[in-house]
Amino acid sequence: MDGIVFGICALVGAVGTWYSARDAWRLRDRSEYRIARTARTIAFGVCAVGVLLAVPAVERLLEDLTGMNNSAKLGAHFCAVLWCGSLQLMLVDWSYDHEVLKAGLYARVALGVAVSAAMLPLFIATTGAEMEFTTAFAADPGVTAYLLVYLTYVAATCGEIAFRCSGMALSASRNGHTWTSRGLATSAVAAVLGVAYAISKGSYLVLHHLHHPWPLRYEEIVSPLLAGLATVALITGLTMAMAGRRGTRRKADRLAT
């Protein structure tokens, strides 16, 4: 199942990256939302790479090439951190004026760096030839600590994305920007699914150490499915919002002329 889910996500991510990069290039001379357009393209690109690394066949190939166990998982997790951080930067550029923009950007970059700095030592101290950073190895405290740091960051950032996208969707709806509103609403739902993914995986880890875990076979189905749905819905929603904003700009340009 992981191969099918994450393979579809990689394809959607590649298409979204191409569309976003084309939009950013066409509007390179416009100063408004320049950071947002760049951050969105980076987010889509690293998402495509990250979910591709989660495909079992690609994971095995990378580990064979590097000779390093769990190298694909480490890469996928760092891509997820960069993906969430880039989306935060995009929303900060959309939401804040220039007086507070820099502070908001610096705070989120610092958080992403801090999370990465916490994950790397845990990975180095825990990884081994027979060890995998999955819930199947929840009995290992190092695996649990590493995954909980990662999942806490995912839950927090997805929570912020859901909050900001839902607020902007309501604002766009009131202003008559239908497609932008629908896209942002879809993105908000996707972010909620991202929170659900983090809760699903994290709750299994916590309950395992409390000796009352729910069946692992269910977690290995539910968590990848939630992650896949969140990824596809978020890229789709932001692309819809992008198309809506483009349509609004075209109408404004026509009225101006």
PDB file of C-alpha atoms in Angstrom:
ATOM      1  CA  MET A   1       0.000   0.000   0.000  1.00  0.00           C
ATOM      2  CA  ASP A   2       2.828   2.439   0.835  1.00  0.00           C
ATOM      3  CA  GLY A   3       4.186   2.169  -2.702  1.00  0.00           C
ATOM      4  CA  ILE A   4       0.837   3.023  -4.295  1.00  0.00           C
ATOM      5  CA  VAL A   5      -0.029   5.875  -1.886  1.00  0.00           C
ATOM      6  CA  PHE A   6       3.353   7.572  -1.950  1.00  0.00           C
ATOM      7  CA  GLY A   7       3.842   6.942  -5.660  1.00  0.00           C
ATOM      8  CA  ILE A   8       0.615   8.862  -6.376  1.00  0.00           C
ATOM      9  CA  CYS A   9       1.742  11.610  -3.988  1.00  0.00           C
ATOM     10  CA  ALA A  10       5.090  11.901  -5.792  1.00  0.00           C
ATOM     11  CA  LEU A  11       3.320  12.265  -9.148  1.00  0.00           C
ATOM     12  CA  VAL A  12       0.938  14.922  -7.796  1.00  0.00           C
ATOM     13  CA  GLY A  13       3.879  16.695  -6.170  1.00  0.00           C
ATOM     14  CA  ALA A  14       5.841  16.763  -9.432  1.00  0.00           C
ATOM     15  CA  VAL A  15       2.886  18.226 -11.351  1.00  0.00           C
ATOM     16  CA  GLY A  16       2.260  20.784  -8.595  1.00  0.00           C
ATOM     17  CA  THR A  17       5.930  21.788  -8.576  1.00  0.00           C
ATOM     18  CA  TRP A  18       5.942  22.363 -12.323  1.00  0.00           C
ATOM     19  CA  TYR A  19       2.763  24.442 -12.212  1.00  0.00           C
ATOM     20  CA  SER A  20       3.948  26.475  -9.223  1.00  0.00           C
ATOM     21  CA  ALA A  21       7.396  27.096 -10.730  1.00  0.00           C
ATOM     22  CA  ARG A  22       5.793  28.281 -13.969  1.00  0.00           C
ATOM     23  CA  ASP A  23       3.530  30.647 -12.064  1.00  0.00           C
ATOM     24  CA  ALA A  24       6.452  32.013 -10.016  1.00  0.00           C
ATOM     25  CA  TRP A  25       8.529  32.552 -13.164  1.00  0.00           C
ATOM     26  CA  ARG A  26       5.746  34.377 -14.978  1.00  0.00           C
ATOM     27  CA  LEU A  27       5.237  36.704 -12.031  1.00  0.00           C
ATOM     28  CA  ARG A  28       8.927  37.167 -11.183  1.00  0.00           C
ATOM     29  CA  ASP A  29       8.714  40.919 -11.814  1.00  0.00           C
ATOM     30  CA  ARG A  30       5.822  41.414  -9.382  1.00  0.00           C
ATOM     31  CA  SER A  31       7.035  42.149  -5.882  1.00  0.00           C
ATOM     32  CA  GLU A  32       3.862  41.129  -4.031  1.00  0.00           C
ATOM     33  CA  TYR A  33       3.937  37.638  -2.514  1.00  0.00           C
ATOM     34  CA  ARG A  34       7.362  36.915  -4.053  1.00  0.00           C
ATOM     35  CA  ILE A  35       8.452  35.013  -0.940  1.00  0.00           C
ATOM     36  CA  ALA A  36       5.180  33.075  -0.942  1.00  0.00           C
ATOM     37  CA  ARG A  37       5.566  31.965  -4.564  1.00  0.00           C
ATOM     38  CA  THR A  38       9.155  30.813  -4.003  1.00  0.00           C
ATOM     39  CA  ALA A  39       8.294  29.052  -0.735  1.00  0.00           C
ATOM     40  CA  ARG A  40       5.324  27.304  -2.360  1.00  0.00           C
ATOM     41  CA  THR A  41       7.478  25.989  -5.211  1.00  0.00           C
ATOM     42  CA  ILE A  42      10.137  24.755  -2.770  1.00  0.00           C
ATOM     43  CA  ALA A  43       7.438  23.132  -0.624  1.00  0.00           C
ATOM     44  CA  PHE A  44       5.951  21.248  -3.577  1.00  0.00           C
ATOM     45  CA  GLY A  45       9.394  20.180  -4.800  1.00  0.00           C
ATOM     46  CA  VAL A  46      10.674  18.818  -1.483  1.00  0.00           C
ATOM     47  CA  CYS A  47       7.311  17.148  -0.909  1.00  0.00           C
ATOM     48  CA  ALA A  48       7.668  15.296  -4.205  1.00  0.00           C
ATOM     49  CA  VAL A  49      11.181  14.185  -3.249  1.00  0.00           C
ATOM     50  CA  GLY A  50      10.165  13.225   0.290  1.00  0.00           C
ATOM     51  CA  VAL A  51       7.208  11.047  -0.689  1.00  0.00           C
ATOM     52  CA  LEU A  52       9.289   9.456  -3.436  1.00  0.00           C
ATOM     53  CA  LEU A  53      11.844   8.445  -0.789  1.00  0.00           C
ATOM     54  CA  ALA A  54       8.992   6.825   1.173  1.00  0.00           C
ATOM     55  CA  VAL A  55       8.211   4.437  -1.700  1.00  0.00           C
ATOM     56  CA  PRO A  56       9.624   1.073  -0.496  1.00  0.00           C
ATOM     57  CA  ALA A  57      11.445   0.278  -3.766  1.00  0.00           C
ATOM     58  CA  VAL A  58      13.127   3.709  -3.825  1.00  0.00           C
ATOM     59  CA  GLU A  59      13.944   3.401  -0.137  1.00  0.00           C
ATOM     60  CA  ARG A  60      15.727   0.080  -0.669  1.00  0.00           C
ATOM     61  CA  LEU A  61      17.574   1.415  -3.708  1.00  0.00           C
ATOM     62  CA  LEU A  62      18.861   4.480  -1.842  1.00  0.00           C
ATOM     63  CA  GLU A  63      19.984   2.410   1.121  1.00  0.00           C
ATOM     64  CA  ASP A  64      21.845   0.047  -1.227  1.00  0.00           C
ATOM     65  CA  LEU A  65      23.526   2.971  -3.001  1.00  0.00           C
ATOM     66  CA  THR A  66      24.537   4.798   0.178  1.00  0.00           C
ATOM     67  CA  GLY A  67      25.247   1.735   2.296  1.00  0.00           C
ATOM     68  CA  MET A  68      23.432   3.509   5.136  1.00  0.00           C
ATOM     69  CA  ASN A  69      20.404   1.980   6.779  1.00  0.00           C
ATOM     70  CA  ASN A  70      17.435   4.347   7.201  1.00  0.00           C
ATOM     71  CA  SER A  71      19.006   6.944   4.901  1.00  0.00           C
ATOM     72  CA  ALA A  72      15.771   7.218   2.898  1.00  0.00           C
ATOM     73  CA  LYS A  73      13.675   7.673   6.034  1.00  0.00           C
ATOM     74  CA  LEU A  74      16.000  10.393   7.302  1.00  0.00           C
ATOM     75  CA  GLY A  75      15.798  12.132   3.942  1.00  0.00           C
ATOM     76  CA  ALA A  76      12.004  11.818   3.835  1.00  0.00           C
ATOM     77  CA  HIS A  77      11.634  13.208   7.360  1.00  0.00           C
ATOM     78  CA  PHE A  78      13.901  16.182   6.660  1.00  0.00           C
ATOM     79  CA  CYS A  79      11.945  16.823   3.456  1.00  0.00           C
ATOM     80  CA  ALA A  80       8.760  16.824   5.557  1.00  0.00           C
ATOM     81  CA  VAL A  81      10.284  19.369   7.955  1.00  0.00           C
ATOM     82  CA  LEU A  82      11.317  21.571   5.024  1.00  0.00           C
ATOM     83  CA  TRP A  83       7.894  21.093   3.397  1.00  0.00           C
ATOM     84  CA  CYS A  84       6.043  22.226   6.528  1.00  0.00           C
ATOM     85  CA  GLY A  85       8.450  25.103   7.099  1.00  0.00           C
ATOM     86  CA  SER A  86       8.140  26.331   3.509  1.00  0.00           C
ATOM     87  CA  LEU A  87       4.350  26.285   3.735  1.00  0.00           C
ATOM     88  CA  GLN A  88       4.573  28.321   6.932  1.00  0.00           C
ATOM     89  CA  LEU A  89       6.772  30.897   5.182  1.00  0.00           C
ATOM     90  CA  MET A  90       4.275  31.091   2.323  1.00  0.00           C
ATOM     91  CA  LEU A  91       1.383  31.731   4.695  1.00  0.00           C
ATOM     92  CA  VAL A  92       3.371  34.278   6.700  1.00  0.00           C
ATOM     93  CA  ASP A  93       4.029  36.218   3.494  1.00  0.00           C
ATOM     94  CA  TRP A  94       0.308  36.062   2.658  1.00  0.00           C
ATOM     95  CA  SER A  95      -0.852  37.038   6.148  1.00  0.00           C
ATOM     96  CA  TYR A  96       1.524  39.652   7.570  1.00  0.00           C
ATOM     97  CA  ASP A  97       2.478  43.148   6.514  1.00  0.00           C
ATOM     98  CA  HIS A  98       6.114  44.079   5.968  1.00  0.00           C
ATOM     99  CA  GLU A  99       6.583  45.439   9.503  1.00  0.00           C
ATOM    100  CA  VAL A 100       6.220  42.000  11.092  1.00  0.00           C
ATOM    101  CA  LEU A 101       7.075  39.817   8.094  1.00  0.00           C
ATOM    102  CA  LYS A 102      10.765  39.377   8.894  1.00  0.00           C
ATOM    103  CA  ALA A 103      10.136  38.448  12.515  1.00  0.00           C
ATOM    104  CA  GLY A 104       7.574  35.842  11.455  1.00  0.00           C
ATOM    105  CA  LEU A 105       9.943  34.380   8.871  1.00  0.00           C
ATOM    106  CA  TYR A 106      12.908  34.226  11.255  1.00  0.00           C
ATOM    107  CA  ALA A 107      10.847  32.567  13.989  1.00  0.00           C
ATOM    108  CA  ARG A 108       9.676  29.770  11.700  1.00  0.00           C
ATOM    109  CA  VAL A 109      13.108  29.208  10.184  1.00  0.00           C
ATOM    110  CA  ALA A 110      14.575  28.988  13.694  1.00  0.00           C
ATOM    111  CA  LEU A 111      11.919  26.443  14.706  1.00  0.00           C
ATOM    112  CA  GLY A 112      12.648  24.257  11.673  1.00  0.00           C
ATOM    113  CA  VAL A 113      16.394  24.386  12.346  1.00  0.00           C
ATOM    114  CA  ALA A 114      15.855  23.528  16.022  1.00  0.00           C
ATOM    115  CA  VAL A 115      13.703  20.507  15.153  1.00  0.00           C
ATOM    116  CA  SER A 116      16.270  19.282  12.615  1.00  0.00           C
ATOM    117  CA  ALA A 117      19.053  19.767  15.150  1.00  0.00           C
ATOM    118  CA  ALA A 118      17.116  17.687  17.674  1.00  0.00           C
ATOM    119  CA  MET A 119      16.325  14.903  15.210  1.00  0.00           C
ATOM    120  CA  LEU A 120      19.828  14.341  13.851  1.00  0.00           C
ATOM    121  CA  PRO A 121      21.574  13.312  17.122  1.00  0.00           C
ATOM    122  CA  LEU A 122      18.675  11.011  17.962  1.00  0.00           C
ATOM    123  CA  PHE A 123      18.982   9.409  14.539  1.00  0.00           C
ATOM    124  CA  ILE A 124      22.751   8.931  14.837  1.00  0.00           C
ATOM    125  CA  ALA A 125      22.479   7.466  18.332  1.00  0.00           C
ATOM    126  CA  THR A 126      19.693   5.044  17.408  1.00  0.00           C
ATOM    127  CA  THR A 127      20.156   3.868  13.828  1.00  0.00           C
ATOM    128  CA  GLY A 128      21.557   0.417  13.204  1.00  0.00           C
ATOM    129  CA  ALA A 129      21.629  -2.412  10.703  1.00  0.00           C
ATOM    130  CA  GLU A 130      18.480  -4.018  12.123  1.00  0.00           C
ATOM    131  CA  MET A 131      16.703  -0.822  13.171  1.00  0.00           C
ATOM    132  CA  GLU A 132      14.010   1.086  11.267  1.00  0.00           C
ATOM    133  CA  PHE A 133      12.407   4.374  12.235  1.00  0.00           C
ATOM    134  CA  THR A 134       8.845   3.103  12.106  1.00  0.00           C
ATOM    135  CA  THR A 135       6.176   2.282  14.665  1.00  0.00           C
ATOM    136  CA  ALA A 136       7.109  -1.393  14.277  1.00  0.00           C
ATOM    137  CA  PHE A 137      10.199  -0.547  16.374  1.00  0.00           C
ATOM    138  CA  ALA A 138       8.341   1.501  18.979  1.00  0.00           C
ATOM    139  CA  ALA A 139       9.896  -0.595  21.737  1.00  0.00           C
ATOM    140  CA  ASP A 140      13.181   1.244  21.166  1.00  0.00           C
ATOM    141  CA  PRO A 141      13.210   4.529  23.156  1.00  0.00           C
ATOM    142  CA  GLY A 142      15.445   6.236  20.572  1.00  0.00           C
ATOM    143  CA  VAL A 143      13.029   5.491  17.742  1.00  0.00           C
ATOM    144  CA  THR A 144      10.097   6.761  19.801  1.00  0.00           C
ATOM    145  CA  ALA A 145      11.907   9.958  20.825  1.00  0.00           C
ATOM    146  CA  TYR A 146      12.997  10.678  17.245  1.00  0.00           C
ATOM    147  CA  LEU A 147       9.544  10.091  15.785  1.00  0.00           C
ATOM    148  CA  LEU A 148       7.778  12.099  18.496  1.00  0.00           C
ATOM    149  CA  VAL A 149      10.010  15.141  17.844  1.00  0.00           C
ATOM    150  CA  TYR A 150       9.218  14.878  14.140  1.00  0.00           C
ATOM    151  CA  LEU A 151       5.488  14.253  14.643  1.00  0.00           C
ATOM    152  CA  THR A 152       5.105  17.078  17.174  1.00  0.00           C
ATOM    153  CA  TYR A 153       6.555  19.509  14.642  1.00  0.00           C
ATOM    154  CA  VAL A 154       4.272  18.173  11.900  1.00  0.00           C
ATOM    155  CA  ALA A 155       1.209  18.491  14.131  1.00  0.00           C
ATOM    156  CA  ALA A 156       2.089  22.043  15.220  1.00  0.00           C
ATOM    157  CA  THR A 157       2.826  23.314  11.716  1.00  0.00           C
ATOM    158  CA  CYS A 158      -0.206  21.616  10.172  1.00  0.00           C
ATOM    159  CA  GLY A 159      -2.336  23.132  12.918  1.00  0.00           C
ATOM    160  CA  GLU A 160      -1.103  26.602  12.007  1.00  0.00           C
ATOM    161  CA  ILE A 161      -1.634  25.918   8.292  1.00  0.00           C
ATOM    162  CA  ALA A 162      -5.220  24.768   8.959  1.00  0.00           C
ATOM    163  CA  PHE A 163      -5.928  27.869  11.055  1.00  0.00           C
ATOM    164  CA  ARG A 164      -4.506  30.351   8.538  1.00  0.00           C
ATOM    165  CA  CYS A 165      -5.972  28.667   5.448  1.00  0.00           C
ATOM    166  CA  SER A 166      -9.441  28.479   6.971  1.00  0.00           C
ATOM    167  CA  GLY A 167      -9.327  32.166   7.910  1.00  0.00           C
ATOM    168  CA  MET A 168      -8.155  33.194   4.453  1.00  0.00           C
ATOM    169  CA  ALA A 169     -10.782  30.952   2.843  1.00  0.00           C
ATOM    170  CA  LEU A 170     -13.552  32.766   4.714  1.00  0.00           C
ATOM    171  CA  SER A 171     -12.094  36.131   3.741  1.00  0.00           C
ATOM    172  CA  ALA A 172     -11.814  35.115   0.073  1.00  0.00           C
ATOM    173  CA  SER A 173     -15.398  33.820   0.115  1.00  0.00           C
ATOM    174  CA  ARG A 174     -16.714  37.103   1.495  1.00  0.00           C
ATOM    175  CA  ASN A 175     -14.863  38.964  -1.265  1.00  0.00           C
ATOM    176  CA  GLY A 176     -16.343  36.756  -3.977  1.00  0.00           C
ATOM    177  CA  HIS A 177     -13.126  34.889  -4.862  1.00  0.00           C
ATOM    178  CA  THR A 178     -14.775  31.493  -5.213  1.00  0.00           C
ATOM    179  CA  TRP A 179     -11.902  29.362  -6.504  1.00  0.00           C
ATOM    180  CA  THR A 180      -9.391  30.894  -4.102  1.00  0.00           C
ATOM    181  CA  SER A 181     -11.791  30.227  -1.246  1.00  0.00           C
ATOM    182  CA  ARG A 182     -12.371  26.617  -2.305  1.00  0.00           C
ATOM    183  CA  GLY A 183      -8.651  26.005  -2.709  1.00  0.00           C
ATOM    184  CA  LEU A 184      -7.801  27.423   0.701  1.00  0.00           C
ATOM    185  CA  ALA A 185     -10.658  25.476   2.300  1.00  0.00           C
ATOM    186  CA  THR A 186      -9.315  22.284   0.720  1.00  0.00           C
ATOM    187  CA  SER A 187      -5.851  23.161   2.032  1.00  0.00           C
ATOM    188  CA  ALA A 188      -7.276  23.658   5.534  1.00  0.00           C
ATOM    189  CA  VAL A 189      -8.915  20.217   5.413  1.00  0.00           C
ATOM    190  CA  ALA A 190      -5.629  18.740   4.177  1.00  0.00           C
ATOM    191  CA  ALA A 191      -3.754  20.304   7.091  1.00  0.00           C
ATOM    192  CA  VAL A 192      -6.291  18.808   9.519  1.00  0.00           C
ATOM    193  CA  LEU A 193      -5.556  15.422   7.926  1.00  0.00           C
ATOM    194  CA  GLY A 194      -1.867  16.126   8.538  1.00  0.00           C
ATOM    195  CA  VAL A 195      -2.611  16.707  12.219  1.00  0.00           C
ATOM    196  CA  ALA A 196      -4.610  13.463  12.250  1.00  0.00           C
ATOM    197  CA  TYR A 197      -1.627  11.623  10.748  1.00  0.00           C
ATOM    198  CA  ALA A 198       0.673  12.934  13.474  1.00  0.00           C
ATOM    199  CA  ILE A 199      -1.859  12.032  16.181  1.00  0.00           C
ATOM    200  CA  SER A 200      -2.391   8.550  14.707  1.00  0.00           C
ATOM    201  CA  LYS A 201       1.301   7.718  14.631  1.00  0.00           C
ATOM    202  CA  GLY A 202       2.166   9.545  17.838  1.00  0.00           C
ATOM    203  CA  SER A 203      -0.662   8.001  19.841  1.00  0.00           C
ATOM    204  CA  TYR A 204       0.494   4.519  18.869  1.00  0.00           C
ATOM    205  CA  LEU A 205       4.028   5.314  20.097  1.00  0.00           C
ATOM    206  CA  VAL A 206       2.795   6.725  23.401  1.00  0.00           C
ATOM    207  CA  LEU A 207       0.285   3.929  23.998  1.00  0.00           C
ATOM    208  CA  HIS A 208       2.938   1.333  23.168  1.00  0.00           C
ATOM    209  CA  HIS A 209       5.095   2.620  26.019  1.00  0.00           C
ATOM    210  CA  LEU A 210       2.029   2.577  28.267  1.00  0.00           C
ATOM    211  CA  HIS A 211       1.547  -1.070  27.225  1.00  0.00           C
ATOM    212  CA  HIS A 212      -1.875  -0.435  25.662  1.00  0.00           C
ATOM    213  CA  PRO A 213      -1.205   0.080  21.937  1.00  0.00           C
ATOM    214  CA  TRP A 214      -3.856  -0.331  19.305  1.00  0.00           C
ATOM    215  CA  PRO A 215      -3.100  -3.000  16.660  1.00  0.00           C
ATOM    216  CA  LEU A 216       0.012  -2.190  14.641  1.00  0.00           C
ATOM    217  CA  ARG A 217      -1.552  -3.508  11.412  1.00  0.00           C
ATOM    218  CA  TYR A 218      -4.235  -0.801  11.642  1.00  0.00           C
ATOM    219  CA  GLU A 219      -1.701   1.941  12.319  1.00  0.00           C
ATOM    220  CA  GLU A 220       0.342   0.856   9.287  1.00  0.00           C
ATOM    221  CA  ILE A 221      -2.772   1.317   7.130  1.00  0.00           C
ATOM    222  CA  VAL A 222      -4.297   4.441   8.696  1.00  0.00           C
ATOM    223  CA  SER A 223      -1.172   6.607   9.020  1.00  0.00           C
ATOM    224  CA  PRO A 224       0.112   6.273   5.422  1.00  0.00           C
ATOM    225  CA  LEU A 225      -3.432   6.802   4.121  1.00  0.00           C
ATOM    226  CA  LEU A 226      -3.836   9.994   6.165  1.00  0.00           C
ATOM    227  CA  ALA A 227      -0.404  11.229   5.057  1.00  0.00           C
ATOM    228  CA  GLY A 228      -1.216  10.530   1.408  1.00  0.00           C
ATOM    229  CA  LEU A 229      -4.606  12.226   1.542  1.00  0.00           C
ATOM    230  CA  ALA A 230      -3.128  15.245   3.313  1.00  0.00           C
ATOM    231  CA  THR A 231      -0.355  15.612   0.730  1.00  0.00           C
ATOM    232  CA  VAL A 232      -2.593  15.299  -2.326  1.00  0.00           C
ATOM    233  CA  ALA A 233      -5.315  17.542  -0.883  1.00  0.00           C
ATOM    234  CA  LEU A 234      -2.852  20.249   0.193  1.00  0.00           C
ATOM    235  CA  ILE A 235      -1.106  20.436  -3.181  1.00  0.00           C
ATOM    236  CA  THR A 236      -4.473  20.379  -4.961  1.00  0.00           C
ATOM    237  CA  GLY A 237      -5.929  23.052  -2.703  1.00  0.00           C
ATOM    238  CA  LEU A 238      -2.973  25.419  -2.994  1.00  0.00           C
ATOM    239  CA  THR A 239      -2.942  24.949  -6.778  1.00  0.00           C
ATOM    240  CA  MET A 240      -6.652  25.845  -6.872  1.00  0.00           C
ATOM    241  CA  ALA A 241      -5.937  28.930  -4.767  1.00  0.00           C
ATOM    242  CA  MET A 242      -3.071  29.815  -7.109  1.00  0.00           C
ATOM    243  CA  ALA A 243      -5.354  29.536 -10.132  1.00  0.00           C
ATOM    244  CA  GLY A 244      -7.985  31.615  -8.360  1.00  0.00           C
ATOM    245  CA  ARG A 245      -5.499  34.367  -7.577  1.00  0.00           C
ATOM    246  CA  ARG A 246      -4.328  34.336 -11.185  1.00  0.00           C
ATOM    247  CA  GLY A 247      -7.908  34.753 -12.397  1.00  0.00           C
ATOM    248  CA  THR A 248      -8.407  37.653  -9.995  1.00  0.00           C
ATOM    249  CA  ARG A 249      -5.239  39.348 -11.248  1.00  0.00           C
ATOM    250  CA  ARG A 250      -6.338  38.972 -14.872  1.00  0.00           C
ATOM    251  CA  LYS A 251      -9.715  40.552 -14.131  1.00  0.00           C
ATOM    252  CA  ALA A 252      -8.015  43.431 -12.323  1.00  0.00           C
ATOM    253  CA  ASP A 253      -5.581  43.949 -15.222  1.00  0.00           C
ATOM    254  CA  ARG A 254      -8.424  43.988 -17.735  1.00  0.00           C
ATOM    255  CA  LEU A 255     -10.359  46.534 -15.679  1.00  0.00           C
ATOM    256  CA  ALA A 256      -7.249  48.684 -15.338  1.00  0.00           C
ATOM    257  CA  THR A 257      -6.832  48.834 -19.091  1.00  0.00           C
TER     258      THR A 257
END
